[in-house]
Amino acid sequence: SETTPADLIYLVEDTSTTIISPAQYHKYCFNHIEEYGNIVKQSGKMLGLHMCGHLKDILPDLSRVNASVFEAFTSPPVGNVRLQEGRSACPDKCLIGGTNCVLWTKDAKTIINEIEEDLNQMPHHRGLVISSGGVMPPAAEPETIKKVSDWLKTYNNIN
């Protein structure tokens, strides 16, 4: 990682507690991810981890792993963790996601209401990147995405 010009090394490990249990994650994954994180940090870079939504039960391990970014914090019904839970467990991490792909198939008002409710519960909004919690579904209307994006730019309930 010392030779890459990138500031962020992104590891796509696809952890989800729909695939492995929290005990299995701790036993078989945590130490390897921590080792990778240490290598990346020692070379002056940041580690980002891609995981898939069902992260609530491994938040204690995630809070201790040497990574700067977690993606994707995916809300129900697709995932099982909300941004507030991620922020509480991992106050020093950048969290990417916060919604889910099913939500983005709805109208802009519904999407905005859910995002606003979640943001209003946050102790602060530093280190958040709001996204679909993975891929944007093909059924998401570009106009809806634009409306939500424009609203996010005006959100100012800074805690």
Coordinates of N, CA and C in Angstrom, one line a residue:
S1 N 0.8 -1.2 0.0 CA 0.0 0.0 0.0 C 0.9 1.3 0.0
E2 N 2.2 1.1 0.3 CA 3.0 2.3 0.3 C 3.2 2.9 -1.2
T3 N 3.0 2.0 -2.2 CA 3.3 2.5 -3.5 C 2.1 3.0 -4.2
T4 N 0.9 2.9 -3.7 CA -0.3 3.4 -4.4 C -0.4 4.9 -4.1
P5 N -0.8 5.7 -5.1 CA -1.1 7.1 -4.9 C -2.4 7.4 -4.2
A6 N -3.2 6.3 -4.0 CA -4.5 6.5 -3.4 C -4.4 6.8 -1.9
D7 N -5.3 7.6 -1.4 CA -5.4 7.9 0.0 C -6.2 6.9 0.8
L8 N -7.1 6.2 0.0 CA -8.0 5.2 0.6 C -7.9 3.9 -0.1
I9 N -7.6 2.9 0.7 CA -7.6 1.5 0.2 C -8.9 0.9 0.6
Y10 N -9.7 0.4 -0.4 CA -11.0 -0.1 -0.2 C -11.0 -1.6 -0.2
L11 N -11.5 -2.2 0.8 CA -11.5 -3.7 0.9 C -13.0 -4.1 0.8
V12 N -13.3 -4.9 -0.2 CA -14.6 -5.4 -0.4 C -14.7 -6.8 0.2
E13 N -15.1 -6.9 1.4 CA -15.1 -8.2 2.1 C -16.5 -8.8 2.3
D14 N -17.6 -7.9 2.0 CA -18.9 -8.4 1.9 C -19.5 -9.1 3.2
T15 N -19.0 -8.7 4.3 CA -19.5 -9.2 5.6 C -21.0 -8.8 5.8
S16 N -21.7 -9.8 6.2 CA -23.1 -9.5 6.6 C -23.5 -10.7 7.6
T17 N -24.2 -10.3 8.6 CA -24.6 -11.4 9.5 C -25.8 -12.2 9.0
T18 N -26.1 -12.0 7.7 CA -27.0 -13.0 7.0 C -26.1 -14.1 6.4
I19 N -24.8 -13.9 6.4 CA -23.9 -14.9 5.8 C -23.1 -15.6 6.9
I20 N -22.6 -14.9 7.9 CA -21.9 -15.5 9.1 C -22.4 -14.9 10.4
S21 N -22.2 -15.6 11.4 CA -22.7 -15.1 12.7 C -21.7 -14.1 13.3
P22 N -22.1 -13.3 14.3 CA -21.1 -12.4 14.9 C -19.9 -13.2 15.5
A23 N -20.2 -14.4 16.1 CA -19.1 -15.1 16.6 C -18.1 -15.6 15.5
Q24 N -18.6 -16.0 14.4 CA -17.8 -16.4 13.3 C -17.0 -15.2 12.8
Y25 N -17.6 -14.0 12.7 CA -16.9 -12.8 12.2 C -15.8 -12.5 13.2
H26 N -16.0 -12.6 14.5 CA -15.0 -12.3 15.4 C -13.8 -13.3 15.3
K27 N -14.2 -14.5 15.2 CA -13.2 -15.6 15.2 C -12.4 -15.6 13.9
Y28 N -13.1 -15.5 12.7 CA -12.4 -15.7 11.5 C -12.1 -14.5 10.6
C29 N -12.7 -13.3 10.9 CA -12.5 -12.2 10.1 C -11.8 -11.0 10.8
F30 N -12.2 -10.7 12.0 CA -11.8 -9.5 12.7 C -10.3 -9.4 12.7
N31 N -9.5 -10.4 13.1 CA -8.1 -10.2 13.2 C -7.4 -10.0 11.9
H32 N -8.0 -10.6 10.8 CA -7.4 -10.3 9.5 C -7.7 -8.9 9.0
I33 N -8.9 -8.4 9.2 CA -9.2 -7.1 8.9 C -8.4 -6.1 9.7
E34 N -8.2 -6.4 11.0 CA -7.4 -5.5 11.8 C -6.0 -5.5 11.3
E35 N -5.4 -6.6 10.9 CA -4.1 -6.7 10.4 C -4.0 -5.8 9.1
Y36 N -4.9 -6.0 8.2 CA -4.9 -5.2 7.0 C -5.0 -3.7 7.3
G37 N -5.9 -3.4 8.2 CA -6.0 -2.0 8.6 C -4.7 -1.4 9.2
N38 N -4.0 -2.2 10.0 CA -2.7 -1.7 10.5 C -1.7 -1.5 9.4
I39 N -1.6 -2.4 8.4 CA -0.7 -2.3 7.3 C -1.0 -1.0 6.5
V40 N -2.3 -0.8 6.3 CA -2.7 0.4 5.5 C -2.3 1.7 6.3
K41 N -2.7 1.7 7.6 CA -2.4 2.9 8.4 C -0.9 3.2 8.5
Q42 N -0.1 2.1 8.6 CA 1.4 2.3 8.7 C 1.9 2.9 7.5
S43 N 1.3 2.7 6.3 CA 1.7 3.3 5.1 C 1.1 4.7 4.8
G44 N 0.4 5.2 5.9 CA -0.2 6.6 5.7 C -1.4 6.7 5.0
K45 N -2.1 5.6 4.8 CA -3.4 5.5 4.0 C -4.5 5.2 5.0
M46 N -5.7 5.3 4.5 CA -6.9 4.9 5.2 C -7.5 3.7 4.6
L47 N -8.2 2.8 5.5 CA -8.8 1.6 5.0 C -10.3 1.9 5.0
G48 N -11.0 1.5 3.9 CA -12.4 1.5 3.8 C -12.9 0.1 3.7
L49 N -14.0 -0.3 4.3 CA -14.6 -1.6 4.3 C -16.0 -1.6 3.7
H50 N -16.2 -2.4 2.6 CA -17.5 -2.6 2.1 C -18.1 -3.8 2.8
M51 N -19.3 -3.6 3.4 CA -20.0 -4.7 4.0 C -21.4 -4.6 3.5
C52 N -22.3 -5.5 3.8 CA -23.6 -5.5 3.2 C -24.8 -5.5 4.1
G53 N -24.9 -4.4 4.8 CA -26.2 -4.1 5.5 C -26.5 -4.6 6.8
H54 N -26.4 -5.9 7.0 CA -26.7 -6.5 8.3 C -25.5 -6.5 9.2
L55 N -25.3 -5.4 9.8 CA -24.1 -5.1 10.6 C -24.3 -4.9 12.1
K56 N -25.6 -4.8 12.5 CA -25.9 -4.4 13.9 C -25.2 -5.3 14.9
D57 N -25.2 -6.6 14.7 CA -24.6 -7.5 15.7 C -23.1 -7.6 15.7
I58 N -22.5 -7.0 14.7 CA -21.0 -6.9 14.8 C -20.5 -5.5 15.0
L59 N -21.3 -4.6 15.4 CA -20.9 -3.2 15.7 C -19.8 -3.2 16.8
P60 N -19.9 -4.0 17.8 CA -18.8 -4.0 18.8 C -17.4 -4.3 18.1
D61 N -17.3 -5.2 17.2 CA -16.1 -5.5 16.6 C -15.7 -4.3 15.6
L62 N -16.7 -3.9 14.9 CA -16.4 -2.8 13.9 C -15.9 -1.5 14.6
S63 N -16.4 -1.3 15.8 CA -15.9 -0.1 16.5 C -14.4 -0.2 16.9
R64 N -13.9 -1.4 16.9 CA -12.5 -1.6 17.3 C -11.6 -1.8 16.1
V65 N -12.1 -2.1 14.9 CA -11.3 -2.4 13.8 C -10.6 -1.2 13.3
N66 N -9.4 -1.3 12.8 CA -8.6 -0.2 12.3 C -9.0 0.2 10.9
A67 N -10.2 0.8 10.7 CA -10.7 1.2 9.4 C -11.3 2.7 9.6
S68 N -11.2 3.4 8.6 CA -11.7 4.8 8.6 C -13.2 4.9 8.1
V69 N -13.5 4.0 7.2 CA -14.8 4.1 6.5 C -15.5 2.7 6.5
F70 N -16.8 2.8 6.7 CA -17.7 1.6 6.6 C -18.8 1.9 5.6
E71 N -19.0 1.0 4.7 CA -20.1 1.1 3.7 C -20.6 -0.3 3.5
A72 N -21.8 -0.7 3.6 CA -23.0 0.2 3.6 C -23.8 0.0 4.8
F73 N -24.0 1.1 5.6 CA -25.0 1.0 6.7 C -26.4 1.1 6.0
T74 N -27.0 -0.1 6.0 CA -28.3 -0.2 5.3 C -29.4 -0.4 6.3
S75 N -30.4 0.5 6.1 CA -31.6 0.5 6.9 C -32.6 -0.7 6.6
P76 N -33.5 -1.0 7.5 CA -34.5 -2.0 7.2 C -35.4 -1.6 6.1
P77 N -35.9 -2.4 5.3 CA -36.0 -3.9 5.5 C -34.8 -4.6 4.8
V78 N -34.0 -4.0 4.1 CA -32.9 -4.6 3.4 C -31.7 -4.9 4.3
G79 N -31.4 -4.0 5.2 CA -30.4 -4.2 6.2 C -31.0 -4.2 7.6
N80 N -30.1 -4.0 8.6 CA -30.7 -4.0 10.0 C -30.0 -3.0 10.9
V81 N -29.4 -2.0 10.3 CA -28.8 -1.0 11.1 C -29.0 0.4 10.6
R82 N -29.3 1.3 11.5 CA -29.6 2.7 11.1 C -28.3 3.5 11.4
L83 N -28.2 4.7 10.8 CA -27.0 5.5 11.0 C -26.8 5.9 12.5
Q84 N -27.8 6.1 13.2 CA -27.7 6.5 14.6 C -27.0 5.3 15.4
E85 N -27.3 4.1 15.1 CA -26.7 3.0 15.7 C -25.2 2.9 15.3
G86 N -25.0 3.1 14.1 CA -23.6 3.1 13.6 C -22.8 4.2 14.2
R87 N -23.3 5.4 14.3 CA -22.6 6.5 14.9 C -22.4 6.3 16.4
S88 N -23.3 5.8 17.1 CA -23.1 5.5 18.5 C -22.0 4.5 18.7
A89 N -22.0 3.4 17.9 CA -21.0 2.4 18.1 C -19.6 2.8 17.5
C90 N -19.6 3.6 16.5 CA -18.4 3.9 15.7 C -18.3 5.4 15.6
P91 N -18.1 6.2 16.6 CA -18.1 7.6 16.5 C -17.0 8.2 15.7
D92 N -15.9 7.4 15.5 CA -14.8 8.0 14.8 C -14.6 7.4 13.3
K93 N -15.7 6.8 12.8 CA -15.7 6.3 11.5 C -16.6 7.1 10.5
C94 N -16.2 7.1 9.2 CA -17.1 7.6 8.2 C -18.1 6.5 7.9
L95 N -19.3 6.9 7.9 CA -20.4 5.9 7.6 C -21.1 6.3 6.3
I96 N -21.1 5.3 5.4 CA -21.7 5.5 4.1 C -23.0 4.6 4.0
G97 N -24.0 5.2 3.5 CA -25.3 4.5 3.4 C -26.4 5.3 4.1
G98 N -27.1 4.5 5.0 CA -28.1 5.1 5.8 C -29.5 4.9 5.3
T99 N -29.6 4.4 4.1 CA -31.0 4.1 3.6 C -30.9 2.7 3.0
N100 N -31.8 2.4 2.1 CA -31.8 1.1 1.5 C -32.4 1.2 0.1
C101 N -32.1 0.2 -0.8 CA -32.5 0.3 -2.2 C -34.0 0.3 -2.4
V102 N -34.7 -0.3 -1.5 CA -36.2 -0.4 -1.6 C -36.8 1.0 -1.4
L103 N -36.2 1.8 -0.4 CA -36.7 3.1 -0.1 C -36.6 4.0 -1.4
W104 N -35.5 3.8 -2.2 CA -35.3 4.7 -3.3 C -36.3 4.4 -4.5
T105 N -37.1 3.4 -4.3 CA -38.1 3.2 -5.4 C -39.4 3.9 -5.0
K106 N -39.4 4.6 -3.9 CA -40.6 5.4 -3.5 C -40.5 6.8 -3.9
D107 N -41.5 7.6 -3.6 CA -41.4 9.1 -4.0 C -40.5 9.8 -3.1
A108 N -40.0 11.0 -3.6 CA -39.0 11.8 -2.9 C -39.4 12.2 -1.5
K109 N -40.7 12.6 -1.3 CA -41.1 13.0 0.0 C -40.9 11.9 1.0
T110 N -41.3 10.6 0.7 CA -41.1 9.5 1.6 C -39.6 9.3 1.9
I111 N -38.8 9.4 0.9 CA -37.3 9.2 1.1 C -36.8 10.3 2.0
I112 N -37.1 11.5 1.7 CA -36.7 12.7 2.5 C -37.1 12.5 3.9
N113 N -38.4 12.2 4.1 CA -38.9 12.0 5.5 C -38.1 11.0 6.3
E114 N -37.8 9.9 5.7 CA -37.0 8.9 6.4 C -35.6 9.3 6.7
I115 N -34.9 9.9 5.7 CA -33.6 10.5 5.9 C -33.6 11.5 7.0
E116 N -34.5 12.4 6.9 CA -34.6 13.5 7.9 C -34.8 13.0 9.3
E117 N -35.7 12.0 9.5 CA -35.9 11.4 10.8 C -34.6 10.8 11.3
D118 N -33.9 10.1 10.5 CA -32.6 9.5 10.9 C -31.6 10.6 11.2
L119 N -31.4 11.6 10.4 CA -30.4 12.7 10.6 C -30.8 13.4 11.9
N120 N -32.0 13.7 12.1 CA -32.4 14.4 13.3 C -32.1 13.7 14.6
Q121 N -31.9 12.4 14.6 CA -31.5 11.6 15.8 C -30.0 11.6 16.0
M122 N -29.2 12.0 15.0 CA -27.8 11.9 15.1 C -27.2 12.9 16.0
P123 N -26.1 12.5 16.8 CA -25.4 13.5 17.6 C -24.7 14.6 16.8
H124 N -24.2 14.2 15.6 CA -23.6 15.1 14.7 C -23.6 14.5 13.3
H125 N -23.3 15.3 12.3 CA -23.4 14.8 10.9 C -22.0 14.7 10.2
R126 N -21.0 14.8 11.0 CA -19.6 14.7 10.4 C -19.4 13.3 10.0
G127 N -18.7 13.1 8.9 CA -18.4 11.7 8.5 C -19.5 10.9 8.0
L128 N -20.6 11.5 7.4 CA -21.7 10.8 6.9 C -21.8 11.0 5.4
V129 N -22.0 9.9 4.7 CA -22.3 10.0 3.2 C -23.6 9.2 3.0
I130 N -24.6 10.0 2.7 CA -26.0 9.4 2.5 C -26.0 8.7 1.1
S131 N -26.4 7.5 1.1 CA -26.5 6.7 -0.2 C -27.6 5.7 -0.1
S132 N -27.8 4.9 -1.1 CA -28.8 3.9 -1.1 C -28.4 2.7 -0.3
G133 N -27.3 2.7 0.4 CA -26.8 1.6 1.2 C -26.4 0.4 0.3
G134 N -25.8 0.8 -0.9 CA -25.4 -0.2 -1.8 C -25.6 0.4 -3.2
V135 N -26.2 -0.4 -4.1 CA -26.4 0.1 -5.5 C -27.8 0.8 -5.5
M136 N -27.8 1.7 -6.4 CA -29.1 2.4 -6.7 C -30.0 1.5 -7.5
P137 N -31.2 1.2 -7.1 CA -32.0 0.3 -7.9 C -32.4 0.9 -9.2
P138 N -32.5 0.0 -10.3 CA -32.9 0.5 -11.6 C -34.3 1.2 -11.6
A139 N -35.1 0.8 -10.6 CA -36.5 1.4 -10.5 C -36.5 2.8 -9.9
A140 N -35.3 3.3 -9.4 CA -35.2 4.6 -8.8 C -35.3 5.6 -10.0
E141 N -36.1 6.6 -9.8 CA -36.3 7.6 -10.9 C -35.2 8.7 -10.7
P142 N -34.5 9.0 -11.8 CA -33.5 10.1 -11.7 C -34.0 11.4 -11.1
E143 N -35.2 11.8 -11.4 CA -35.8 13.0 -10.9 C -35.9 12.9 -9.4
T144 N -36.3 11.7 -8.9 CA -36.4 11.5 -7.4 C -35.1 11.6 -6.7
I145 N -34.1 11.0 -7.3 CA -32.7 11.1 -6.8 C -32.3 12.5 -6.7
K146 N -32.5 13.3 -7.8 CA -32.1 14.7 -7.8 C -32.9 15.5 -6.7
K147 N -34.2 15.3 -6.5 CA -34.9 16.0 -5.5 C -34.3 15.7 -4.1
V148 N -34.0 14.4 -3.9 CA -33.5 14.1 -2.5 C -32.1 14.7 -2.4
S149 N -31.3 14.6 -3.4 CA -29.9 15.2 -3.4 C -30.0 16.7 -3.1
D150 N -30.9 17.4 -3.8 CA -31.1 18.9 -3.6 C -31.5 19.2 -2.2
W151 N -32.5 18.3 -1.6 CA -32.9 18.5 -0.3 C -31.7 18.3 0.7
L152 N -30.9 17.3 0.5 CA -29.8 17.0 1.4 C -28.8 18.2 1.4
K153 N -28.7 18.9 0.3 CA -27.8 20.1 0.3 C -28.3 21.2 1.1
T154 N -29.6 21.2 1.4 CA -30.2 22.3 2.2 C -30.5 21.9 3.6
Y155 N -30.3 20.6 3.9 CA -30.5 20.2 5.3 C -29.6 20.9 6.2
N156 N -30.1 21.5 7.2 CA -29.3 22.3 8.1 C -29.6 22.1 9.6
N157 N -30.1 21.0 10.0 CA -30.3 20.8 11.4 C -29.1 20.3 12.0
I158 N -28.0 21.1 12.0 CA -26.7 20.7 12.5 C -26.8 20.6 14.0
N159 N -26.4 19.4 14.5 CA -26.3 19.2 15.9 C -24.9 19.5 16.5

